[in-house]
Amino acid sequence: MKVQTSRCGAELRIKLVGDMDEYSAADARRICDKLLDENPSAQRVVINLAEVAFMDSTGIGFLIGRYKKAKKMGVPLVVEKPNFAADKVLSLSGIYALIPRAD
């Protein structure tokens, strides 16, 4: 899994590319946590899932962990453009009640 990032004003944008599974989640988790730590002035975090080819329940845990970290920092986190497969997993899990979808 690749993690791409950009900063647009006060918004930290994180784009995930590839498969989000048990194998790839640890590196993505470490990279994203580091990005959050390095951007304490961010006022919003957007995680783009448009190019996540596969996501299982590991992805849900990944998003909840980043949500909790951002919340401790006082920063809202949203999910953007999940593809059909990722959206299905996220919808069925009910995660959108916790982490809003911003499209």
Backbone as a ProteinNet text record, in pm:
[ID]
protein_1_A
[PRIMARY]
MKVQTSRCGAELRIKLVGDMDEYSAADARRICDKLLDENPSAQRVVINLAEVAFMDSTGIGFLIGRYKKAKKMGVPLVVEKPNFAADKVLSLSGIYALIPRAD
[TERTIARY]
83.8	0	88.3	53.4	122.3	40.4	110.8	47.1	101	11.5	49.8	-13.3	57.9	5.2	27	-58.9	-44.1	-109.8	-73.4	-130.8	-196.4	-322.1	-396.8	-447.8	-371.4	-405.3	-396.2	-505.3	-508.7	-556.1	-571.7	-622.3	-509.2	-497.9	-402.5	-475.8	-425.9	-489.1	-400.7	-459.5	-387.6	-459.4	-386	-443.7	-380.9	-465.9	-420.3	-438	-334.6	-336.5	-295.1	-380.9	-348.8	-447	-402.2	-486.3	-469.2	-581.3	-578.6	-617.6	-514.4	-536.3	-437.6	-438.7	-351.5	-204.3	-165.6	-26.8	17.2	-67.3	-27.7	-62.8	-149.9	-201.1	-95.5	-1.8	96.9	180.1	230	309.3	224.4	103.5	14.8	-19	-40.9	-71.6	44.9	165.1	284.1	305.3	291.5	311.6	205.8	80.3	-27.3	-16.7	20	38.2	151.5	258.4	368.9	323.8	244.6	193	106.5	23.4	-58.9	28.3	129.6	220	296	331.2	409.2	323.8	193.1	102.7	4.3	55.9	-33.5	-122.2	-88	-169.2	-282	-290.7	-399.4	-533.6	-630.1	-762.4	-863.8	-818.7	-903.6	-813.5	-848.1	-775.1	-872.1	-831	-912	-836.8	-899.2	-839.4	-913	-841.5	-897.2	-877.9	-988.1	-986.1	-1018.8	-1010.3	-1049.4	-968.6	-843.3	-757.9	-723.9	-810.3	-795.4	-866.3	-787.9	-842.8	-917	-874.4	-934.7	-928.1	-1035.3	-1036.2	-1115.3	-1056.8	-1130.1	-1148.9	-1181.9	-1207.7	-1085.1	-967.7	-845.8	-855.2	-914.9	-932	-1019.7	-1120	-1207	-1126.2	-1047.8	-962.5	-861.9	-805.7	-711.8	-778.4	-896.6	-966	-1006.3	-1054.4	-1093.2	-972	-859.4	-737	-693.6	-699.8	-660.2	-762.1	-890.2	-995.3	-969.6	-937.7	-911.7	-790.6	-686.5	-566.1	-597.7	-669.8	-706.2	-797.1	-889.2	-980.6	-905.3	-804.4	-722.2	-651.9	-622.4	-556.4	-658.1	-786.8	-892	-916.4	-888.2	-898	-1001.8	-1099.9	-1195.5	-1130.7	-1173.7	-1124.7	-1243.7	-1228.6	-1333.6	-1274.7	-1361.5	-1324.3	-1377.4	-1293.8	-1331.1	-1321.6	-1420.3	-1422.6	-1388.5	-1450.1	-1422.6	-1477.6	-1403	-1455.5	-1568.3	-1632.4	-1750.5	-1721.9	-1612.4	-1580	-1553	-1472.8	-1443	-1568.8	-1649.6	-1772.7	-1866.9	-1872.3	-1959.4	-1915.3	-1785.2	-1732.4	-1760.9	-1737.4	-1756	-1904.1	-1989.8	-2133.9	-2186.9	-2149.2	-2197.1	-2149	-2030.7	-1975.7	-2041.1	-2105.2	-2165.3	-2065.3	-1947.6	-1841.1	-1876.1	-1964.6	-2000.4	-2074.1	-2125.7	-2187.2	-2079.3	-1957.3	-1845.6	-1756.7	-1723.2	-1635.9	-1715.4	-1742.2	-1824.2	-1756.3	-1840.3	-1794.1	-1810	-1703.5	-1705.1	-1672.5	-1772.8	-1749.4	-1784.5
-117.4	0	123.8	218.5	347.1	449.2	539.5	650	778	856.1	983.6	1093.9	1203.9	1312	1447.4	1538.6	1677.4	1764.4	1888.3	1984.9	2093.9	2117.9	2221.9	2319.6	2425.6	2518.2	2448.3	2448.7	2385.1	2240.4	2188.1	2052.3	1956.6	1849.5	1742.7	1636.6	1608.9	1511.8	1388.7	1272.6	1145.7	1056	1010.6	922.4	784.5	683.7	546.2	479.1	406.5	341	195.1	102.6	-39.6	-114.8	-224.9	-310.6	-275.4	-266	-243.7	-375.1	-449.2	-577.2	-589.9	-702.6	-724.1	-702.9	-741.8	-730.4	-584.4	-501.7	-364.3	-262.8	-298.1	-201.1	-146.8	-228.5	-183.1	-66.8	-78.2	31	155.5	137.5	252.1	320.6	243.2	296.8	380.7	326.4	396.9	528	522.8	642.2	748.1	707.3	803.4	865.4	786.1	841.3	943.9	914.7	1009.3	1138.2	1126.2	1244.9	1329.2	1264.2	1338.7	1409.7	1340.4	1401.1	1519.9	1511.4	1617.5	1734.8	1724.5	1830.3	1870.7	1915.9	1948.6	2070.5	2149.8	2268	2238.2	2114	2078.7	2098.2	2148.5	2170.6	2067.2	1984.1	1876.3	1774	1646.7	1537.5	1467.4	1453.5	1385.4	1261.1	1145	1020.5	978.9	983.5	951	802	734.1	590	553.8	649.6	626.4	515.5	497.6	398.2	280	255.4	135.7	22.5	-69.5	-177.2	-281.7	-304	-405.3	-357.3	-380.3	-346.5	-452.2	-502	-593.3	-524.3	-599.7	-540.1	-470.5	-505.3	-436.5	-288	-254.1	-114.3	-38.2	-105.4	-41.2	-6.9	-101.6	-77.2	34	35.2	139.5	277	290.8	420.4	462.5	369.2	402.8	448.8	383.2	425.4	565.3	598.2	732.8	836.3	796.6	884.4	920.2	820.1	843.1	933.9	911.8	994.1	1138.9	1157.4	1292.7	1359.9	1283.2	1339.2	1388.9	1313.1	1356.9	1488.7	1510.3	1633.5	1745.4	1712.8	1811.6	1840.1	1742.4	1761	1664	1713.9	1622	1542.7	1418.5	1330.2	1284.4	1286.8	1241.4	1145.1	1062.2	969.5	1026.7	1020.5	1077.8	973.3	971.7	895	746.7	676.3	532.6	467.5	374.5	303.9	212.9	145.4	65.2	-40	-114.3	-222.3	-168	-62.9	-4.4	55.4	121.3	182.4	76.5	-37.8	-145.6	-194.1	-216.1	-260.4	-154.5	-28.3	79.1	99.1	89.7	104.9	-6.8	-130	-243.7	-237.7	-180.6	-172.3	-61.9	34.1	147	255.8	250.3	344.6	489.2	507.8	645	720.1	649.1	715.4	780.2	730.3	782.1	874	827.7	902.6	941.8	1070.2	1112.9	1088.2	1071.3	1058.3	1195.5	1244.1	1375.3	1356.9	1367	1352.3	1480.2
0	0	0	-84.1	-88	-11	54.1	124.9	64.2	5.8	-54.1	28.8	40.8	123.9	58.3	95.3	53.1	158.8	156.3	250.1	167.4	189	117.4	222.6	245	352.2	486	560.6	692.7	685.8	564.4	546.7	512.3	589.1	561.6	481.7	361.1	272.4	262.3	290.2	285.2	184.6	84.6	-16.9	-3.9	9.1	19	-117.1	-160.3	-291	-273.9	-319.1	-310.8	-225.6	-168.1	-85.3	61.8	133.1	277.6	343.9	384.2	449.5	565.3	631.2	747.1	712.5	594.2	550.6	535.5	476.2	444.7	552.9	642.5	739.5	834.9	877.8	976.5	923.3	800.7	743.6	722.4	669.4	646.6	778.5	881.3	1015.1	1067.1	1056.2	1104.4	1027.4	896.3	813	843.3	851.3	877	1016.4	1115.1	1249.8	1250.6	1178.2	1169	1101	995.5	926.3	1019.5	1097.8	1193.6	1296.5	1346.5	1444.4	1386.1	1258.3	1192.6	1146.5	1157.2	1111.3	1221.3	1335.9	1446.6	1419.7	1318.9	1288.4	1189.7	1143.6	1051.6	1121.2	1046.8	1102.9	1053.8	959.1	907.8	840.2	856.1	791.3	696.9	571.2	470.8	426.4	440.3	392.3	265.6	154.3	23.4	-3.6	-34.2	-57.7	-202.6	-293.5	-432.4	-499	-457.8	-521.9	-430.7	-333.9	-250.9	-324.4	-376.2	-459	-378	-253.2	-167	-23.8	49.9	192.5	267.6	375.6	463	598	699.4	831.3	889.1	840.6	884.7	853.9	740.6	700.9	798.5	851.8	950.7	1075.4	1122.2	1238.1	1212.6	1091.7	1054.1	1063.8	1005.7	1006.6	1147.6	1227.7	1365.4	1445.9	1426.6	1496.2	1459	1330.9	1286.5	1333.2	1335.6	1386.2	1532.8	1612.7	1755.2	1775.7	1696.7	1707.8	1670.6	1559.5	1516	1619.3	1676.1	1775.3	1898.3	1942.7	2055.9	2025.3	1896.9	1854	1832.7	1841.2	1819.1	1672.2	1587.5	1442.4	1386	1310.1	1248	1135.4	1120	1014.9	932.8	800.1	709.9	607.4	550.4	444.3	313.4	211.4	82	-29	-115.1	-239.3	-227.2	-132.3	-129	-255.5	-312.1	-428.7	-383.4	-476.7	-445.8	-338.5	-354.8	-260.9	-120.6	-110.2	21.1	82.8	1.2	50.9	107.2	42.3	89.3	227.6	245.2	374.9	481.4	448.4	545.4	578.6	478.5	502.2	591.6	559.8	638.3	783.3	803.4	939.2	1022.4	956	1026.9	1062.7	1003.2	1039.4	1003.6	905.9	867.3	978	1075.8	1191.5	1278.9	1270.1	1347.9	1264.1	1143.7	1054.2	930.9	913.7	799.7	665.2	566	427.8	362.2	303.7	236.8	90.4	5.9	-138.6	-211.3
[MASK]
+++++++++++++++++++++++++++++++++++++++++++++++++++++++++++++++++++++++++++++++++++++++++++++++++++++++

